[in-house]
mmCIF file of C-alpha atoms and ligand atoms in Angstrom:
data_model
loop_
_atom_site.group_PDB
_atom_site.id
_atom_site.type_symbol
_atom_site.label_atom_id
_atom_site.label_comp_id
_atom_site.label_asym_id
_atom_site.label_seq_id
_atom_site.Cartn_x
_atom_site.Cartn_y
_atom_site.Cartn_z
ATOM 1 C CA MET A 2 69.581 -46.900 11.116
ATOM 2 C CA GLY A 3 72.819 -48.062 10.473
ATOM 3 C CA MET A 4 74.462 -51.391 10.606
ATOM 4 C CA ALA A 5 78.054 -52.432 11.474
ATOM 5 C CA MET A 6 79.468 -53.769 8.186
ATOM 6 C CA GLY A 7 77.549 -50.420 6.910
ATOM 7 C CA GLU A 8 74.236 -50.058 5.217
ATOM 8 C CA GLY A 9 75.384 -48.972 2.078
ATOM 9 C CA GLU A 10 78.299 -51.726 1.866
ATOM 10 C CA ILE A 11 75.708 -54.361 2.545
ATOM 11 C CA ILE A 12 73.158 -52.870 0.125
ATOM 12 C CA GLU A 13 75.828 -52.808 -2.759
ATOM 13 C CA ARG A 14 77.297 -56.537 -1.702
ATOM 14 C CA TYR A 15 73.885 -58.526 -1.202
ATOM 15 C CA PHE A 16 70.677 -55.976 -2.727
ATOM 16 C CA ARG A 17 71.755 -53.594 -5.401
ATOM 17 C CA HIS A 18 71.412 -56.296 -8.457
ATOM 18 C CA LEU A 19 68.804 -58.397 -6.844
ATOM 19 C CA GLY A 20 66.254 -60.441 -9.213
ATOM 20 C CA ALA A 21 65.536 -59.079 -12.845
ATOM 21 C CA VAL A 22 66.517 -56.729 -14.762
ATOM 22 C CA ARG A 23 63.560 -54.569 -16.073
ATOM 23 C CA THR A 24 63.465 -51.808 -18.591
ATOM 24 C CA ASP A 25 60.486 -50.299 -16.453
ATOM 25 C CA VAL A 26 62.531 -49.515 -14.039
ATOM 26 C CA ALA A 27 63.132 -45.904 -14.556
ATOM 27 C CA LEU A 28 65.759 -45.680 -11.480
ATOM 28 C CA GLY A 29 66.299 -48.488 -8.766
ATOM 29 C CA ILE A 30 68.015 -48.608 -5.852
ATOM 30 C CA GLY A 31 70.524 -46.014 -4.775
ATOM 31 C CA ASP A 32 68.255 -42.864 -4.856
ATOM 32 C CA ASP A 33 65.121 -41.656 -2.264
ATOM 33 C CA ALA A 34 62.931 -43.488 -4.076
ATOM 34 C CA ALA A 35 62.284 -45.454 -6.793
ATOM 35 C CA LEU A 36 60.441 -44.707 -10.284
ATOM 36 C CA LEU A 37 58.326 -47.336 -12.228
ATOM 37 C CA ARG A 38 56.787 -47.150 -15.650
ATOM 38 C CA PRO A 39 53.751 -49.068 -15.438
ATOM 39 C CA ALA A 40 52.255 -50.394 -18.562
ATOM 40 C CA PRO A 41 49.467 -48.405 -20.269
ATOM 41 C CA GLY A 42 46.275 -49.637 -19.493
ATOM 42 C CA CYS A 43 47.262 -51.324 -16.528
ATOM 43 C CA GLU A 44 46.200 -51.382 -13.246
ATOM 44 C CA LEU A 45 48.590 -51.758 -10.113
ATOM 45 C CA VAL A 46 48.209 -54.570 -7.838
ATOM 46 C CA GLN A 47 49.835 -54.684 -4.643
ATOM 47 C CA SER A 48 50.645 -56.720 -1.457
ATOM 48 C CA THR A 49 52.691 -56.544 1.672
ATOM 49 C CA ASP A 50 53.299 -59.525 4.059
ATOM 50 C CA ALA A 51 55.862 -59.914 6.648
ATOM 51 C CA LEU A 52 57.882 -63.030 8.094
ATOM 52 C CA ILE A 53 58.480 -62.781 11.848
ATOM 53 C CA GLU A 54 60.927 -64.928 13.729
ATOM 54 C CA GLN A 55 59.239 -66.858 16.076
ATOM 55 C CA VAL A 56 56.176 -65.873 14.766
ATOM 56 C CA HIS A 57 56.520 -67.008 11.075
ATOM 57 C CA PHE A 58 59.408 -69.182 11.045
ATOM 58 C CA PRO A 59 61.511 -71.035 13.936
ATOM 59 C CA ALA A 60 64.926 -69.373 15.287
ATOM 60 C CA GLY A 61 67.530 -70.850 12.957
ATOM 61 C CA SER A 62 65.708 -71.512 9.859
ATOM 62 C CA ALA A 63 67.905 -71.971 6.828
ATOM 63 C CA PRO A 64 68.097 -67.977 5.156
ATOM 64 C CA ARG A 65 68.262 -69.177 1.481
ATOM 65 C CA SER A 66 64.368 -70.362 2.456
ATOM 66 C CA LEU A 67 63.319 -67.045 4.014
ATOM 67 C CA GLY A 68 64.688 -65.262 1.353
ATOM 68 C CA HIS A 69 62.666 -67.432 -1.140
ATOM 69 C CA ARG A 70 59.159 -67.521 1.069
ATOM 70 C CA ALA A 71 59.326 -63.545 2.058
ATOM 71 C CA LEU A 72 59.036 -63.286 -1.612
ATOM 72 C CA ALA A 73 57.007 -66.420 -2.375
ATOM 73 C CA ILE A 74 53.947 -65.236 -0.044
ATOM 74 C CA ASN A 75 53.568 -61.942 -1.764
ATOM 75 C CA LEU A 76 53.835 -63.310 -5.161
ATOM 76 C CA SER A 77 51.361 -65.783 -4.149
ATOM 77 C CA ASP A 78 48.984 -62.844 -3.030
ATOM 78 C CA LEU A 79 49.170 -61.335 -6.249
ATOM 79 C CA ALA A 80 48.722 -64.688 -8.310
ATOM 80 C CA ALA A 81 45.323 -64.688 -6.227
ATOM 81 C CA MET A 82 44.504 -61.363 -8.084
ATOM 82 C CA GLY A 83 45.676 -62.353 -11.469
ATOM 83 C CA ALA A 84 48.460 -59.982 -11.241
ATOM 84 C CA THR A 85 51.706 -60.386 -13.322
ATOM 85 C CA PRO A 86 54.325 -59.375 -10.357
ATOM 86 C CA ALA A 87 57.290 -56.805 -11.426
ATOM 87 C CA TRP A 88 58.624 -54.553 -8.576
ATOM 88 C CA ALA A 89 59.661 -55.745 -4.801
ATOM 89 C CA LEU A 90 60.620 -53.565 -2.018
ATOM 90 C CA LEU A 91 62.241 -55.242 0.817
ATOM 91 C CA SER A 92 62.375 -54.328 4.775
ATOM 92 C CA LEU A 93 64.675 -56.228 6.503
ATOM 93 C CA THR A 94 65.409 -55.826 10.404
ATOM 94 C CA LEU A 95 68.662 -57.830 11.284
ATOM 95 C CA PRO A 96 70.066 -58.458 14.932
ATOM 96 C CA ARG A 97 73.442 -58.288 13.241
ATOM 97 C CA PRO A 98 75.030 -58.518 9.572
ATOM 98 C CA GLU A 99 76.163 -61.938 9.055
ATOM 99 C CA GLU A 100 77.857 -61.984 5.747
ATOM 100 C CA ALA A 101 76.910 -65.909 5.220
ATOM 101 C CA TRP A 102 73.118 -65.158 6.330
ATOM 102 C CA LEU A 103 73.106 -62.084 3.455
ATOM 103 C CA GLY A 104 74.556 -64.819 1.075
ATOM 104 C CA GLU A 105 72.251 -66.973 1.423
ATOM 105 C CA PHE A 106 68.964 -65.099 1.907
ATOM 106 C CA SER A 107 69.611 -63.012 -1.031
ATOM 107 C CA ARG A 108 70.051 -65.814 -2.781
ATOM 108 C CA GLY A 109 66.929 -67.468 -2.039
ATOM 109 C CA PHE A 110 64.795 -64.244 -2.784
ATOM 110 C CA ALA A 111 66.962 -63.540 -6.337
ATOM 111 C CA ARG A 112 66.313 -67.487 -7.481
ATOM 112 C CA LEU A 113 62.749 -66.474 -7.117
ATOM 113 C CA ALA A 114 62.544 -63.068 -8.027
ATOM 114 C CA ARG A 115 64.619 -63.814 -11.713
ATOM 115 C CA GLU A 116 62.211 -66.799 -12.127
ATOM 116 C CA HIS A 117 59.328 -64.227 -11.822
ATOM 117 C CA GLU A 118 61.218 -61.334 -13.327
ATOM 118 C CA VAL A 119 60.884 -59.347 -10.564
ATOM 119 C CA ALA A 120 63.200 -56.430 -9.926
ATOM 120 C CA LEU A 121 63.994 -55.326 -6.191
ATOM 121 C CA VAL A 122 63.580 -51.582 -6.443
ATOM 122 C CA GLY A 123 64.470 -50.627 -2.771
ATOM 123 C CA GLY A 124 63.837 -51.263 0.546
ATOM 124 C CA ASN A 125 65.652 -50.380 4.056
ATOM 125 C CA LEU A 126 68.060 -52.156 6.261
ATOM 126 C CA SER A 127 67.562 -51.874 10.748
ATOM 127 C CA ARG A 128 69.103 -53.724 13.481
ATOM 128 C CA GLY A 129 66.670 -55.053 15.306
ATOM 129 C CA PRO A 130 64.821 -58.641 16.089
ATOM 130 C CA LEU A 131 64.836 -60.792 12.951
ATOM 131 C CA SER A 132 62.010 -59.547 10.728
ATOM 132 C CA ILE A 133 61.669 -59.487 6.543
ATOM 133 C CA THR A 134 59.105 -57.478 5.122
ATOM 134 C CA VAL A 135 58.275 -57.520 1.526
ATOM 135 C CA GLN A 136 55.978 -55.323 -0.499
ATOM 136 C CA LEU A 137 55.337 -56.537 -4.108
ATOM 137 C CA THR A 138 53.538 -54.563 -7.150
ATOM 138 C CA GLY A 139 52.364 -56.217 -9.990
ATOM 139 C CA GLN A 140 49.872 -55.402 -13.203
ATOM 140 C CA VAL A 141 46.882 -56.498 -14.542
ATOM 141 C CA PRO A 142 45.278 -55.403 -17.363
ATOM 142 C CA GLN A 143 42.234 -52.575 -16.286
ATOM 143 C CA GLY A 144 39.045 -54.242 -14.886
ATOM 144 C CA THR A 145 40.624 -58.168 -15.549
ATOM 145 C CA ALA A 146 41.586 -58.562 -11.907
ATOM 146 C CA VAL A 147 40.340 -61.498 -10.144
ATOM 147 C CA ARG A 148 38.687 -60.787 -6.952
ATOM 148 C CA ARG A 149 37.008 -62.954 -3.639
ATOM 149 C CA SER A 150 34.003 -61.730 -4.280
ATOM 150 C CA GLY A 151 33.000 -62.723 -7.779
ATOM 151 C CA GLY A 152 31.587 -65.950 -6.886
ATOM 152 C CA ARG A 153 28.413 -67.184 -7.699
ATOM 153 C CA ALA A 154 25.699 -69.659 -6.186
ATOM 154 C CA GLY A 155 26.376 -72.802 -8.337
ATOM 155 C CA ASP A 156 30.168 -72.310 -9.147
ATOM 156 C CA GLU A 157 32.411 -74.986 -8.576
ATOM 157 C CA LEU A 158 35.091 -74.826 -6.575
ATOM 158 C CA TRP A 159 38.857 -75.996 -6.924
ATOM 159 C CA VAL A 160 42.292 -75.982 -6.107
ATOM 160 C CA SER A 161 45.468 -76.081 -7.220
ATOM 161 C CA GLY A 162 48.562 -78.300 -6.111
ATOM 162 C CA THR A 163 48.000 -80.907 -3.402
ATOM 163 C CA LEU A 164 47.320 -79.583 0.009
ATOM 164 C CA GLY A 165 48.465 -79.935 3.863
ATOM 165 C CA ASP A 166 51.960 -81.025 2.253
ATOM 166 C CA ALA A 167 53.687 -77.634 3.494
ATOM 167 C CA ALA A 168 52.290 -77.921 7.131
ATOM 168 C CA GLN A 169 53.611 -81.629 7.533
ATOM 169 C CA GLY A 170 56.956 -80.482 6.135
ATOM 170 C CA LEU A 171 56.936 -77.639 8.911
ATOM 171 C CA ILE A 172 56.031 -80.249 11.511
ATOM 172 C CA LEU A 173 58.723 -82.832 10.233
ATOM 173 C CA ARG A 174 61.369 -79.634 10.380
ATOM 174 C CA LEU A 175 60.495 -79.251 13.859
ATOM 175 C CA ALA A 176 60.615 -82.231 15.218
ATOM 176 C CA GLU A 177 63.697 -82.824 13.644
ATOM 177 C CA GLY A 178 66.333 -83.961 16.049
ATOM 178 C CA GLY A 179 63.665 -85.029 18.240
ATOM 179 C CA ALA A 180 62.230 -88.622 19.161
ATOM 180 C CA GLN A 181 60.004 -88.634 16.174
ATOM 181 C CA ALA A 182 61.208 -91.444 13.796
ATOM 182 C CA LEU A 183 59.602 -92.219 10.325
ATOM 183 C CA PRO A 184 58.236 -95.545 9.067
ATOM 184 C CA PRO A 185 61.267 -96.645 6.395
ATOM 185 C CA ASP A 186 58.897 -95.905 3.470
ATOM 186 C CA ALA A 187 58.274 -92.335 4.628
ATOM 187 C CA GLU A 188 61.665 -91.269 5.020
ATOM 188 C CA SER A 189 62.310 -90.695 1.344
ATOM 189 C CA TYR A 190 58.928 -88.503 1.348
ATOM 190 C CA ALA A 191 60.334 -86.394 4.593
ATOM 191 C CA ALA A 192 62.625 -84.076 2.288
ATOM 192 C CA TRP A 193 60.291 -83.468 -0.218
ATOM 193 C CA LEU A 194 57.227 -82.118 2.169
ATOM 194 C CA CYS A 195 59.862 -79.914 4.296
ATOM 195 C CA ALA A 196 60.881 -78.254 0.532
ATOM 196 C CA ARG A 197 57.181 -77.643 0.241
ATOM 197 C CA PHE A 198 57.122 -75.247 3.433
ATOM 198 C CA GLU A 199 60.646 -74.093 2.687
ATOM 199 C CA TYR A 200 60.566 -73.302 -1.091
ATOM 200 C CA PRO A 201 56.655 -72.762 -1.833
ATOM 201 C CA ALA A 202 56.071 -72.324 -5.543
ATOM 202 C CA PRO A 203 53.499 -69.721 -6.070
ATOM 203 C CA ARG A 204 51.071 -70.299 -8.489
ATOM 204 C CA VAL A 205 51.503 -67.108 -10.677
ATOM 205 C CA ALA A 206 50.942 -68.359 -14.052
ATOM 206 C CA LEU A 207 47.835 -70.243 -13.184
ATOM 207 C CA GLY A 208 47.056 -66.847 -11.573
ATOM 208 C CA VAL A 209 47.287 -65.242 -15.057
ATOM 209 C CA GLY A 210 45.621 -67.656 -17.182
ATOM 210 C CA LEU A 211 42.416 -67.753 -14.404
ATOM 211 C CA ARG A 212 41.730 -63.555 -15.339
ATOM 212 C CA LYS A 213 39.433 -65.188 -17.639
ATOM 213 C CA LEU A 214 37.825 -68.042 -16.212
ATOM 214 C CA ALA A 215 37.863 -67.807 -12.295
ATOM 215 C CA SER A 216 34.720 -65.979 -10.775
ATOM 216 C CA ALA A 217 36.541 -65.593 -7.787
ATOM 217 C CA CYS A 218 40.163 -66.541 -6.188
ATOM 218 C CA ILE A 219 42.061 -66.310 -2.818
ATOM 219 C CA ASP A 220 45.237 -68.083 -2.137
ATOM 220 C CA LEU A 221 45.739 -70.631 0.671
ATOM 221 C CA SER A 222 48.228 -69.120 3.318
ATOM 222 C CA ASP A 223 46.162 -70.281 6.361
ATOM 223 C CA GLY A 224 44.522 -73.197 5.142
ATOM 224 C CA LEU A 225 41.716 -74.390 3.122
ATOM 225 C CA LEU A 226 39.255 -74.471 6.304
ATOM 226 C CA ALA A 227 40.035 -70.620 6.959
ATOM 227 C CA ASP A 228 40.752 -69.360 3.476
ATOM 228 C CA LEU A 229 37.588 -70.769 1.740
ATOM 229 C CA PRO A 230 34.905 -68.925 4.150
ATOM 230 C CA ARG A 231 36.568 -66.038 3.260
ATOM 231 C CA LEU A 232 36.272 -66.565 -0.387
ATOM 232 C CA ALA A 233 32.641 -67.728 0.443
ATOM 233 C CA ALA A 234 31.791 -65.015 2.696
ATOM 234 C CA ALA A 235 33.147 -62.152 0.084
ATOM 235 C CA SER A 236 30.966 -63.708 -2.464
ATOM 236 C CA GLY A 237 28.118 -63.681 -0.210
ATOM 237 C CA CYS A 238 27.628 -67.559 -0.670
ATOM 238 C CA GLY A 239 28.115 -70.510 1.329
ATOM 239 C CA ALA A 240 30.555 -73.887 0.342
ATOM 240 C CA GLU A 241 29.812 -77.291 -0.089
ATOM 241 C CA LEU A 242 33.588 -79.227 0.046
ATOM 242 C CA GLU A 243 33.750 -83.221 -0.771
ATOM 243 C CA VAL A 244 36.624 -83.953 1.681
ATOM 244 C CA ASP A 245 36.943 -87.003 0.022
ATOM 245 C CA ARG A 246 38.594 -85.183 -3.328
ATOM 246 C CA LEU A 247 40.895 -83.238 -1.728
ATOM 247 C CA PRO A 248 44.200 -83.625 -3.186
ATOM 248 C CA LEU A 249 46.710 -85.278 -1.362
ATOM 249 C CA SER A 250 50.432 -86.015 -2.308
ATOM 250 C CA PRO A 251 51.664 -89.627 -2.098
ATOM 251 C CA ALA A 252 53.872 -88.012 0.299
ATOM 252 C CA LEU A 253 51.482 -86.819 2.416
ATOM 253 C CA ARG A 254 49.653 -90.105 2.598
ATOM 254 C CA ALA A 255 52.730 -91.734 3.265
ATOM 255 C CA VAL A 256 53.691 -89.615 6.581
ATOM 256 C CA SER A 257 50.570 -88.455 7.936
ATOM 257 C CA GLY A 258 48.543 -91.977 6.777
ATOM 258 C CA ASP A 259 44.621 -91.546 7.641
ATOM 259 C CA SER A 260 45.249 -88.006 8.963
ATOM 260 C CA ALA A 261 45.989 -86.792 5.731
ATOM 261 C CA TRP A 262 43.020 -84.902 4.797
ATOM 262 C CA GLN A 263 42.678 -83.330 8.278
ATOM 263 C CA GLN A 264 46.302 -81.492 7.322
ATOM 264 C CA ALA A 265 45.169 -81.119 3.995
ATOM 265 C CA LEU A 266 41.804 -79.126 5.623
ATOM 266 C CA ALA A 267 43.686 -77.344 7.883
ATOM 267 C CA GLY A 268 47.134 -77.020 7.488
ATOM 268 C CA GLY A 269 48.608 -73.529 6.139
ATOM 269 C CA GLU A 270 51.370 -72.359 4.066
ATOM 270 C CA ASP A 271 50.695 -74.286 0.938
ATOM 271 C CA TYR A 272 50.337 -71.494 -1.056
ATOM 272 C CA GLU A 273 48.152 -72.991 -3.667
ATOM 273 C CA LEU A 274 44.651 -71.358 -4.929
ATOM 274 C CA CYS A 275 41.306 -71.876 -4.347
ATOM 275 C CA PHE A 276 39.144 -70.757 -6.732
ATOM 276 C CA THR A 277 35.424 -70.717 -8.330
ATOM 277 C CA ALA A 278 34.139 -71.232 -11.719
ATOM 278 C CA SER A 279 31.467 -71.295 -13.754
ATOM 279 C CA ALA A 280 30.834 -75.356 -14.623
ATOM 280 C CA ALA A 281 31.038 -74.368 -18.143
ATOM 281 C CA HIS A 282 34.691 -73.753 -18.142
ATOM 282 C CA ALA A 283 35.446 -76.952 -16.760
ATOM 283 C CA PRO A 284 36.811 -78.173 -20.203
ATOM 284 C CA GLN A 285 39.135 -75.068 -20.509
ATOM 285 C CA LEU A 286 40.433 -75.487 -16.776
ATOM 286 C CA GLN A 287 41.890 -78.900 -17.663
ATOM 287 C CA GLU A 288 43.623 -77.450 -20.618
ATOM 288 C CA LEU A 289 45.275 -74.758 -18.477
ATOM 289 C CA ALA A 290 46.356 -77.566 -16.314
ATOM 290 C CA ALA A 291 47.803 -79.652 -18.701
ATOM 291 C CA THR A 292 49.533 -76.720 -20.317
ATOM 292 C CA LEU A 293 50.934 -75.209 -17.053
ATOM 293 C CA GLY A 294 51.604 -78.582 -15.881
ATOM 294 C CA VAL A 295 49.606 -77.760 -12.425
ATOM 295 C CA PRO A 296 47.250 -79.971 -11.214
ATOM 296 C CA LEU A 297 43.582 -78.600 -10.964
ATOM 297 C CA CYS A 298 41.012 -80.314 -9.010
ATOM 298 C CA CYS A 299 37.444 -79.436 -8.362
ATOM 299 C CA CYS A 300 36.231 -80.575 -4.940
ATOM 300 C CA GLY A 301 33.172 -78.550 -4.102
ATOM 301 C CA ARG A 302 30.930 -75.957 -5.051
ATOM 302 C CA LEU A 303 29.221 -72.724 -4.033
ATOM 303 C CA ARG A 304 25.701 -72.301 -2.936
ATOM 304 C CA ASP A 305 23.258 -70.074 -1.779
ATOM 305 C CA GLY A 306 23.029 -69.297 1.910
ATOM 306 C CA SER A 307 26.329 -68.933 4.184
ATOM 307 C CA GLY A 308 29.406 -71.202 5.680
ATOM 308 C CA VAL A 309 31.221 -73.948 4.878
ATOM 309 C CA GLU A 310 29.827 -77.369 4.813
ATOM 310 C CA LEU A 311 32.046 -80.349 4.657
ATOM 311 C CA ARG A 312 31.274 -83.655 3.082
ATOM 312 C CA ARG A 313 32.728 -87.002 3.437
ATOM 313 C CA ALA A 314 31.686 -90.448 2.076
ATOM 314 C CA GLY A 315 28.340 -88.881 1.368
ATOM 315 C CA THR A 316 27.206 -87.447 4.723
ATOM 316 C CA VAL A 317 27.657 -84.208 6.148
ATOM 317 C CA ILE A 318 30.894 -83.988 9.168
ATOM 318 C CA GLN A 319 31.648 -81.476 11.684
ATOM 319 C CA PHE A 320 35.025 -81.428 11.915
ATOM 320 C CA ALA A 321 36.825 -79.131 14.886
ATOM 321 C CA HIS A 322 40.555 -79.309 14.083
ATOM 322 C CA PRO A 323 42.156 -76.405 15.440
ATOM 323 C CA PRO A 324 43.106 -73.557 13.111
ATOM 324 C CA PHE A 325 46.667 -73.608 11.669
ATOM 325 C CA ASP A 326 48.212 -70.807 13.702
ATOM 326 C CA HIS A 327 51.857 -70.915 12.035
ATOM 327 C CA PHE A 328 53.381 -72.712 15.040
ATOM 328 C CA GLY A 329 53.738 -69.377 17.576
ATOM 329 C CA ALA A 330 51.344 -71.178 20.165
HETATM 330 MG MG1 MG B 403 46.372 -64.224 0.508
#
């Protein structure tokens, strides 16, 4: 479907040379389809995810952040498989083509794409309610992808980065202009937390490093409380999680106070990795963390059985926090 500015003109101006220049793109934007040359001996790894206005982001969200996040959520899925990202397709539905919006959106997308050597090789523009769908393809050497199902009882459970920041950032963003006042020491952290929601850093290099070390991996999009049971179930195991060991940022502690651990458990949109590994790999994991400058935290283990048991101060706790549902409710 055509747009007022003209689909061709929009593509030419904002999307034709977006992202990295890759020699394995035989034919990119401009024909009916793209031609790609996968590396010999590699498997293709594909993921797609949509961002829909009022479902995954509030109306009026910064377009630069939307361009970044639409790619980041797919990069995170590929990272969880240990894949190296390569080629993206973008399907964009817009109520009307606004140059300022398109410019900012494409800048947000392009910056992250170049950082991870992703080329935009095609896509589609339509008129309609704002929604952004990215399809991302990456590669792994055959047989080396990390799956959710490879965990075994006794494996240690790890998470990257810090948890709960993005959910708190979204709360702050939605409360902006509202009555919520932050304590003075917390105000300086608010921008950092908002950035953790608006500009998540997918753990691509970590995912690649985990190919030889992790037995199972999942990315944290819906929150640990929702995503960890998926990994455990796929691995045919139960899990124990030490809530006191969850990695919390100074910013989250300052803003959320005593409920920071609950945010870390139930909050979504972190796009950190949750993975399992044999205890024998702990030294190599610490080495990987130091090399990449990405904190890794061991906070539990897989065990026989099913379900996730939460422990706090040495005792089993029940936690009935409603699951993170973006902000659609
Ligand atoms: Mg995922």
